[in-house]
PDB file of C-alpha atoms in Angstrom:
ATOM      1  CA  MET A1251      15.041 -21.178 -15.362  1.00  0.00           C
ATOM      2  CA  VAL A1252      14.007 -22.419 -19.336  1.00  0.00           C
ATOM      3  CA  LYS A1253      11.515 -19.645 -20.939  1.00  0.00           C
ATOM      4  CA  GLY A1254       8.134 -20.059 -22.196  1.00  0.00           C
ATOM      5  CA  HIS A1255       8.379 -22.845 -19.279  1.00  0.00           C
ATOM      6  CA  LEU A1256       4.293 -23.720 -18.659  1.00  0.00           C
ATOM      7  CA  LEU A1257       3.173 -24.459 -14.970  1.00  0.00           C
ATOM      8  CA  CYS A1258      -0.460 -25.360 -13.803  1.00  0.00           C
ATOM      9  CA  ILE A1259      -1.747 -22.803 -11.029  1.00  0.00           C
ATOM     10  CA  GLY A1260      -1.167 -26.568  -9.110  1.00  0.00           C
ATOM     11  CA  GLY A1261       2.457 -26.345 -10.071  1.00  0.00           C
ATOM     12  CA  LEU A1262       5.439 -24.063  -8.655  1.00  0.00           C
ATOM     13  CA  LEU A1263       4.848 -20.884 -10.298  1.00  0.00           C
ATOM     14  CA  GLY A1264       7.537 -19.146  -8.379  1.00  0.00           C
ATOM     15  CA  LEU A1265      11.103 -19.807 -10.404  1.00  0.00           C
ATOM     16  CA  TRP A1266      13.119 -15.647 -10.189  1.00  0.00           C
ATOM     17  CA  MET A1267      15.357 -15.953  -6.191  1.00  0.00           C
ATOM     18  CA  ALA A1268      14.781 -12.515  -5.221  1.00  0.00           C
ATOM     19  CA  GLY A1269      17.589 -10.111  -4.482  1.00  0.00           C
ATOM     20  CA  CYS A1270      19.328  -7.032  -4.770  1.00  0.00           C
ATOM     21  CA  ALA A1271      17.171  -4.876  -7.600  1.00  0.00           C
ATOM     22  CA  ARG A1272      18.865  -5.667 -11.360  1.00  0.00           C
ATOM     23  CA  PHE A1273      19.343  -3.498 -14.388  1.00  0.00           C
ATOM     24  CA  PRO A1274      19.842  -5.548 -18.018  1.00  0.00           C
ATOM     25  CA  ALA A1275      21.676  -3.572 -20.071  1.00  0.00           C
ATOM     26  CA  THR A1276      19.571  -3.785 -22.789  1.00  0.00           C
ATOM     27  CA  PRO A1277      16.108  -3.729 -22.343  1.00  0.00           C
ATOM     28  CA  ALA A1278      14.774  -6.403 -25.058  1.00  0.00           C
ATOM     29  CA  GLY A1279      12.335  -5.737 -28.051  1.00  0.00           C
ATOM     30  CA  GLY A1280      13.831  -1.969 -27.242  1.00  0.00           C
ATOM     31  CA  GLY A1281      11.706  -2.200 -24.185  1.00  0.00           C
ATOM     32  CA  VAL A1282       8.850   0.408 -25.541  1.00  0.00           C
ATOM     33  CA  ARG A1283       7.402   1.834 -21.462  1.00  0.00           C
ATOM     34  CA  ARG A1284       7.578   1.034 -18.952  1.00  0.00           C
ATOM     35  CA  LEU A1285       5.837   0.806 -15.817  1.00  0.00           C
ATOM     36  CA  VAL A1286       6.623   1.192 -12.507  1.00  0.00           C
ATOM     37  CA  ILE A1287       4.093  -0.239  -9.838  1.00  0.00           C
ATOM     38  CA  GLU A1288       3.662  -0.102  -6.343  1.00  0.00           C
ATOM     39  CA  MET A1289       1.609  -1.390  -3.883  1.00  0.00           C
ATOM     40  CA  GLN A1290       1.547  -0.654   0.389  1.00  0.00           C
ATOM     41  CA  VAL A1291      -0.462  -2.606   2.683  1.00  0.00           C
ATOM     42  CA  ALA A1292      -1.320  -1.486   6.029  1.00  0.00           C
ATOM     43  CA  GLY A1293       1.103  -3.504   8.192  1.00  0.00           C
ATOM     44  CA  ARG A1294       3.740  -5.035   6.362  1.00  0.00           C
ATOM     45  CA  ILE A1295       4.599  -7.756   3.498  1.00  0.00           C
ATOM     46  CA  ARG A1296       4.634 -11.380   4.751  1.00  0.00           C
ATOM     47  CA  PRO A1297       6.258 -13.843   2.008  1.00  0.00           C
ATOM     48  CA  GLU A1298       4.392 -16.992   3.287  1.00  0.00           C
ATOM     49  CA  TYR A1299       1.418 -14.430   2.092  1.00  0.00           C
ATOM     50  CA  THR A1300       0.211 -14.220  -1.969  1.00  0.00           C
ATOM     51  CA  TYR A1301       0.790 -10.707  -3.521  1.00  0.00           C
ATOM     52  CA  PHE A1302      -0.258 -10.169  -7.171  1.00  0.00           C
ATOM     53  CA  VAL A1303      -0.951  -7.776  -9.225  1.00  0.00           C
ATOM     54  CA  LEU A1304      -3.320  -7.998 -12.967  1.00  0.00           C
ATOM     55  CA  PHE A1305      -2.673  -7.011 -15.781  1.00  0.00           C
ATOM     56  CA  ASN A1306      -5.640  -7.881 -18.486  1.00  0.00           C
ATOM     57  CA  LEU A1307      -3.966  -5.953 -21.802  1.00  0.00           C
ATOM     58  CA  SER A1308      -6.957  -5.702 -23.505  1.00  0.00           C
ATOM     59  CA  ASN A1309      -6.444  -2.291 -25.243  1.00  0.00           C
ATOM     60  CA  ASP A1310     -10.982  -1.414 -25.232  1.00  0.00           C
ATOM     61  CA  PRO A1311     -10.755   1.839 -24.299  1.00  0.00           C
ATOM     62  CA  THR A1312     -14.395   1.334 -21.904  1.00  0.00           C
ATOM     63  CA  GLY A1313     -12.440  -1.057 -19.547  1.00  0.00           C
ATOM     64  CA  GLN A1314     -15.321  -3.556 -19.519  1.00  0.00           C
ATOM     65  CA  GLN A1315     -13.714  -6.165 -18.164  1.00  0.00           C
ATOM     66  CA  GLY A1316     -10.566  -6.716 -16.940  1.00  0.00           C
ATOM     67  CA  PRO A1317      -9.452  -8.477 -13.067  1.00  0.00           C
ATOM     68  CA  VAL A1318     -11.356  -9.405  -9.998  1.00  0.00           C
ATOM     69  CA  PRO A1319     -10.926 -11.587  -7.135  1.00  0.00           C
ATOM     70  CA  VAL A1320     -11.620 -15.459  -6.295  1.00  0.00           C
ATOM     71  CA  VAL A1321     -13.530 -14.249  -2.915  1.00  0.00           C
ATOM     72  CA  ARG A1322     -15.050 -18.364  -2.166  1.00  0.00           C
ATOM     73  CA  PRO A1323     -15.999 -21.606  -4.401  1.00  0.00           C
ATOM     74  CA  PRO A1324     -15.298 -22.828  -5.980  1.00  0.00           C
ATOM     75  CA  TRP A1325     -11.646 -21.607  -5.911  1.00  0.00           C
ATOM     76  CA  GLY A1326     -10.972 -21.551  -9.519  1.00  0.00           C
ATOM     77  CA  ASN A1327      -6.878 -20.529 -10.215  1.00  0.00           C
ATOM     78  CA  GLY A1328      -7.597 -19.650  -6.669  1.00  0.00           C
ATOM     79  CA  PHE A1329      -6.681 -16.066  -6.890  1.00  0.00           C
ATOM     80  CA  ALA A1330      -8.559 -14.036  -9.969  1.00  0.00           C
ATOM     81  CA  ALA A1331     -11.424 -14.211 -12.379  1.00  0.00           C
ATOM     82  CA  GLY A1332     -12.993 -12.065 -14.186  1.00  0.00           C
ATOM     83  CA  MET A1333     -10.371 -11.588 -17.411  1.00  0.00           C
ATOM     84  CA  PHE A1334      -6.701 -10.907 -17.697  1.00  0.00           C
ATOM     85  CA  THR A1335      -4.003 -11.619 -19.503  1.00  0.00           C
ATOM     86  CA  HIS A1336      -0.647 -11.598 -17.040  1.00  0.00           C
ATOM     87  CA  PHE A1337       0.116 -10.332 -13.855  1.00  0.00           C
ATOM     88  CA  MET A1338       3.157 -10.437 -11.344  1.00  0.00           C
ATOM     89  CA  ARG A1339       2.263 -12.963  -8.377  1.00  0.00           C
ATOM     90  CA  TYR A1340       4.732 -12.310  -4.969  1.00  0.00           C
ATOM     91  CA  ASP A1341       5.297 -15.149  -2.385  1.00  0.00           C
ATOM     92  CA  THR A1342       7.448 -18.026  -1.275  1.00  0.00           C
ATOM     93  CA  LEU A1343       7.289 -19.806  -4.282  1.00  0.00           C
ATOM     94  CA  GLN A1344       8.932 -18.022  -5.993  1.00  0.00           C
ATOM     95  CA  PRO A1345      12.791 -18.940  -4.581  1.00  0.00           C
ATOM     96  CA  GLN A1346      13.433 -16.940  -1.716  1.00  0.00           C
ATOM     97  CA  GLY A1347      11.066 -15.071  -1.802  1.00  0.00           C
ATOM     98  CA  GLY A1348      10.345 -12.334  -4.851  1.00  0.00           C
ATOM     99  CA  TYR A1349       9.210 -11.822  -8.035  1.00  0.00           C
ATOM    100  CA  GLY A1350       7.422 -13.210 -11.297  1.00  0.00           C
ATOM    101  CA  LEU A1351       5.868 -13.003 -13.885  1.00  0.00           C
ATOM    102  CA  TYR A1352       3.213 -14.836 -16.040  1.00  0.00           C
ATOM    103  CA  ARG A1353       1.518 -14.893 -19.160  1.00  0.00           C
ATOM    104  CA  VAL A1354      -1.924 -16.785 -19.252  1.00  0.00           C
ATOM    105  CA  VAL A1355      -1.987 -19.637 -22.333  1.00  0.00           C
ATOM    106  CA  ASP A1356      -4.509 -18.934 -24.425  1.00  0.00           C
ATOM    107  CA  GLY A1357      -7.680 -20.888 -23.784  1.00  0.00           C
ATOM    108  CA  THR A1358      -7.599 -22.722 -20.497  1.00  0.00           C
ATOM    109  CA  ASN A1359      -9.522 -20.932 -18.112  1.00  0.00           C
ATOM    110  CA  LEU A1360      -6.890 -19.518 -16.595  1.00  0.00           C
ATOM    111  CA  SER A1361      -6.419 -21.900 -15.142  1.00  0.00           C
ATOM    112  CA  VAL A1362      -2.199 -22.667 -16.674  1.00  0.00           C
ATOM    113  CA  PHE A1363       0.368 -20.207 -16.765  1.00  0.00           C
ATOM    114  CA  GLN A1364       3.557 -19.424 -18.868  1.00  0.00           C
ATOM    115  CA  TYR A1365       6.505 -18.293 -16.906  1.00  0.00           C
ATOM    116  CA  ILE A1366       8.378 -15.268 -18.470  1.00  0.00           C
ATOM    117  CA  GLY A1367      11.172 -14.253 -15.819  1.00  0.00           C
ATOM    118  CA  ALA A1368      11.936 -11.443 -13.571  1.00  0.00           C
ATOM    119  CA  PRO A1369      10.271  -7.973 -13.762  1.00  0.00           C
ATOM    120  CA  ARG A1370      13.497  -5.621 -14.846  1.00  0.00           C
ATOM    121  CA  MET A1371      13.548  -4.054 -11.347  1.00  0.00           C
ATOM    122  CA  SER A1372      12.646  -4.885  -8.466  1.00  0.00           C
ATOM    123  CA  GLU A1373      12.968  -3.440  -5.044  1.00  0.00           C
ATOM    124  CA  PRO A1374      13.639  -6.056  -2.280  1.00  0.00           C
ATOM    125  CA  VAL A1375      10.995  -6.758   1.514  1.00  0.00           C
ATOM    126  CA  GLY A1376      13.181  -6.007   4.685  1.00  0.00           C
ATOM    127  CA  THR A1377      11.576  -8.131   7.408  1.00  0.00           C
ATOM    128  CA  ASN A1378       9.093  -5.363   7.954  1.00  0.00           C
ATOM    129  CA  GLY A1379       8.460  -3.446   4.884  1.00  0.00           C
ATOM    130  CA  ASN A1380       5.233  -2.536   3.257  1.00  0.00           C
ATOM    131  CA  ARG A1381       5.707  -2.134   0.257  1.00  0.00           C
ATOM    132  CA  LEU A1382       5.857  -3.178  -3.413  1.00  0.00           C
ATOM    133  CA  ARG A1383       7.945  -1.659  -6.018  1.00  0.00           C
ATOM    134  CA  PHE A1384       8.974  -3.553  -9.429  1.00  0.00           C
ATOM    135  CA  GLU A1385       8.969  -2.518 -13.003  1.00  0.00           C
ATOM    136  CA  VAL A1386       8.154  -3.744 -16.646  1.00  0.00           C
ATOM    137  CA  ASP A1387       8.702  -3.419 -20.272  1.00  0.00           C
ATOM    138  CA  LEU A1388       5.515  -3.786 -22.000  1.00  0.00           C
ATOM    139  CA  THR A1389       7.857  -5.868 -24.548  1.00  0.00           C
ATOM    140  CA  GLN A1390       8.014  -8.325 -21.450  1.00  0.00           C
ATOM    141  CA  PHE A1391       4.274  -8.899 -22.159  1.00  0.00           C
ATOM    142  CA  ILE A1392       4.246  -8.338 -25.378  1.00  0.00           C
ATOM    143  CA  PRO A1393       7.886  -9.005 -27.565  1.00  0.00           C
ATOM    144  CA  ASP A1394       6.860  -7.757 -31.529  1.00  0.00           C
ATOM    145  CA  PRO A1395       8.101  -3.883 -30.222  1.00  0.00           C
ATOM    146  CA  ASP A1396       5.776  -2.560 -33.107  1.00  0.00           C
ATOM    147  CA  GLU A1397       2.726  -4.538 -30.593  1.00  0.00           C
ATOM    148  CA  ALA A1398       3.375  -3.322 -28.108  1.00  0.00           C
ATOM    149  CA  ARG A1399       3.151  -0.183 -29.301  1.00  0.00           C
ATOM    150  CA  ALA A1400      -0.319  -0.435 -30.300  1.00  0.00           C
ATOM    151  CA  MET A1401      -1.413  -1.221 -26.741  1.00  0.00           C
ATOM    152  CA  VAL A1402      -3.422   2.254 -25.215  1.00  0.00           C
ATOM    153  CA  TYR A1403      -5.847   0.025 -22.409  1.00  0.00           C
ATOM    154  CA  VAL A1404      -5.054  -1.691 -20.126  1.00  0.00           C
ATOM    155  CA  GLN A1405      -7.162  -2.856 -16.966  1.00  0.00           C
ATOM    156  CA  VAL A1406      -4.755  -3.168 -13.535  1.00  0.00           C
ATOM    157  CA  ASN A1407      -5.577  -4.713  -9.955  1.00  0.00           C
ATOM    158  CA  PHE A1408      -4.409  -5.462  -7.309  1.00  0.00           C
ATOM    159  CA  ILE A1409      -5.105  -9.117  -4.879  1.00  0.00           C
ATOM    160  CA  ALA A1410      -3.649 -10.419  -1.533  1.00  0.00           C
ATOM    161  CA  THR A1411      -4.315 -12.668  -0.207  1.00  0.00           C
ATOM    162  CA  ASP A1412      -3.770 -15.089   2.659  1.00  0.00           C
ATOM    163  CA  ARG A1413      -3.846 -18.490   0.185  1.00  0.00           C
ATOM    164  CA  VAL A1414      -4.434 -19.789  -3.083  1.00  0.00           C
ATOM    165  CA  PRO A1415      -7.168 -22.453  -3.035  1.00  0.00           C
ATOM    166  CA  LEU A1416      -6.982 -24.955  -5.491  1.00  0.00           C
ATOM    167  CA  ASP A1417      -9.109 -27.601  -4.137  1.00  0.00           C
ATOM    168  CA  PRO A1418     -13.223 -26.732  -5.529  1.00  0.00           C
ATOM    169  CA  ASN A1419     -14.840 -28.125  -2.170  1.00  0.00           C
ATOM    170  CA  ASP A1420     -12.551 -26.197  -0.145  1.00  0.00           C
ATOM    171  CA  PRO A1421     -15.315 -24.398   2.820  1.00  0.00           C
ATOM    172  CA  THR A1422     -12.217 -22.863   4.130  1.00  0.00           C
ATOM    173  CA  PRO A1423     -12.499 -19.242   3.841  1.00  0.00           C
ATOM    174  CA  LYS A1424      -9.896 -16.387   3.253  1.00  0.00           C
ATOM    175  CA  VAL A1425      -8.616 -13.109   4.035  1.00  0.00           C
ATOM    176  CA  TRP A1426      -8.857 -11.414   0.850  1.00  0.00           C
ATOM    177  CA  ASP A1427      -8.006  -7.518   0.380  1.00  0.00           C
ATOM    178  CA  ALA A1428      -8.325  -5.779  -3.749  1.00  0.00           C
ATOM    179  CA  LEU A1429      -8.902  -3.003  -4.904  1.00  0.00           C
ATOM    180  CA  GLY A1430     -12.379  -1.131  -3.337  1.00  0.00           C
ATOM    181  CA  ASP A1431     -14.380  -1.234  -0.446  1.00  0.00           C
ATOM    182  CA  SER A1432     -14.213  -5.614  -0.082  1.00  0.00           C
ATOM    183  CA  ARG A1433     -15.963  -5.548   1.927  1.00  0.00           C
ATOM    184  CA  VAL A1434     -19.264  -4.228  -0.410  1.00  0.00           C
ATOM    185  CA  GLU A1435     -17.685  -5.085  -3.448  1.00  0.00           C
ATOM    186  CA  ILE A1436     -15.168  -7.457  -5.812  1.00  0.00           C
ATOM    187  CA  ASN A1437     -15.682  -6.282  -8.827  1.00  0.00           C
ATOM    188  CA  ARG A1438     -13.727  -2.915  -8.786  1.00  0.00           C
ATOM    189  CA  TYR A1439      -9.746  -2.538 -11.561  1.00  0.00           C
ATOM    190  CA  LEU A1440      -8.904   0.556 -13.133  1.00  0.00           C
ATOM    191  CA  ASN A1441      -9.080   1.260 -16.989  1.00  0.00           C
ATOM    192  CA  ILE A1442      -5.319   3.327 -17.725  1.00  0.00           C
ATOM    193  CA  ARG A1443      -4.364   4.434 -20.649  1.00  0.00           C
ATOM    194  CA  ILE A1444      -0.518   3.286 -21.268  1.00  0.00           C
ATOM    195  CA  ASP A1445       0.383   5.544 -24.436  1.00  0.00           C
ATOM    196  CA  GLN A1446       1.928   8.455 -23.016  1.00  0.00           C
ATOM    197  CA  ASN A1447       3.939   9.162 -19.473  1.00  0.00           C
ATOM    198  CA  ARG A1448       2.184   9.647 -16.999  1.00  0.00           C
ATOM    199  CA  ILE A1449       1.882   8.972 -13.464  1.00  0.00           C
ATOM    200  CA  PHE A1450      -1.910   6.445 -11.352  1.00  0.00           C
ATOM    201  CA  ARG A1451      -2.124   6.920  -7.821  1.00  0.00           C
ATOM    202  CA  ASN A1452      -4.466   5.983  -4.886  1.00  0.00           C
ATOM    203  CA  GLY A1453      -4.208   9.931  -3.560  1.00  0.00           C
ATOM    204  CA  ASP A1454      -5.985  11.086  -6.691  1.00  0.00           C
ATOM    205  CA  THR A1455      -8.478   7.945  -7.214  1.00  0.00           C
ATOM    206  CA  GLY A1456      -9.554   7.157  -3.994  1.00  0.00           C
ATOM    207  CA  VAL A1457     -10.838   3.801  -5.481  1.00  0.00           C
ATOM    208  CA  GLU A1458      -9.055   1.908  -2.856  1.00  0.00           C
ATOM    209  CA  VAL A1459      -9.670   1.938   0.243  1.00  0.00           C
ATOM    210  CA  ALA A1460      -7.940   2.196   4.670  1.00  0.00           C
ATOM    211  CA  GLY A1461      -8.813  -1.121   6.714  1.00  0.00           C
ATOM    212  CA  ASP A1462     -11.499  -2.955   5.178  1.00  0.00           C
ATOM    213  CA  VAL A1463      -9.588  -6.529   6.022  1.00  0.00           C
ATOM    214  CA  ALA A1464      -9.052  -6.919   9.683  1.00  0.00           C
ATOM    215  CA  ASP A1465      -5.352  -8.581   9.087  1.00  0.00           C
ATOM    216  CA  PRO A1466      -2.702  -5.733   8.490  1.00  0.00           C
ATOM    217  CA  ASP A1467      -0.776  -7.438   5.714  1.00  0.00           C
ATOM    218  CA  LEU A1468      -2.938  -7.845   3.519  1.00  0.00           C
ATOM    219  CA  ASP A1469      -5.028  -4.534   3.426  1.00  0.00           C
ATOM    220  CA  ILE A1470      -3.344  -2.086   0.587  1.00  0.00           C
ATOM    221  CA  VAL A1471      -3.679   1.332   1.715  1.00  0.00           C
ATOM    222  CA  ASP A1472      -1.634   2.426  -1.475  1.00  0.00           C
ATOM    223  CA  TRP A1473      -0.518   2.453  -4.854  1.00  0.00           C
ATOM    224  CA  ARG A1474       1.313   3.845  -7.155  1.00  0.00           C
ATOM    225  CA  ILE A1475       1.127   2.987 -11.563  1.00  0.00           C
ATOM    226  CA  GLU A1476       3.916   5.194 -13.805  1.00  0.00           C
ATOM    227  CA  VAL A1477       4.248   4.801 -17.198  1.00  0.00           C
ATOM    228  CA  ARG A1478       7.375   5.641 -18.993  1.00  0.00           C
ATOM    229  CA  THR A1479       8.231   5.873 -22.930  1.00  0.00           C
ATOM    230  CA  LEU A1480      11.656   4.633 -23.436  1.00  0.00           C
TER     231      LEU A1480
END
């Protein structure tokens, strides 16, 4: 697929075929840093559902704005609001089910996305698999190595949902989960520092709770983010 293709939210968002994990010989732009992302649900990952990891490359140490789920009409892009600059999407809209990385096009009110490509590495999801795991180089998001190296603070959220509604008048509720207790809050996200090697775990923060959504295939129960210097 041609890199740089622009996609409206109503169009086909998935362009990468899932398969065996793959590694490039040389990371584009020198890589600078790599993010290793894991998300686990209570049940299994269902490719007909949609799973997101959203990134707001703000470089804001206070983390005043970040990605949050869209949970009611008007639906906007159908999955997230707040502030985010990039995301990984996993569902059947990726050819044969798989991972795709996207950039939010500036000035489009979070409604038009540019396909970046596949993660540097991804873990195939088996029939009863309950985990997503992928690795992305910071230079996939910020191609200039010097600009990528200057990025220190990033806001992150995980979202799982049974559908991505686009009609602003669609009255049908959707089932979803995101960081925090989804029964009582929607504005929880992580503010992480990525300028040195470190590992962030749900077990260390307790930010995500189990059992806050009835569908176990959408119930996020664990996550992990590792920062590696390349």
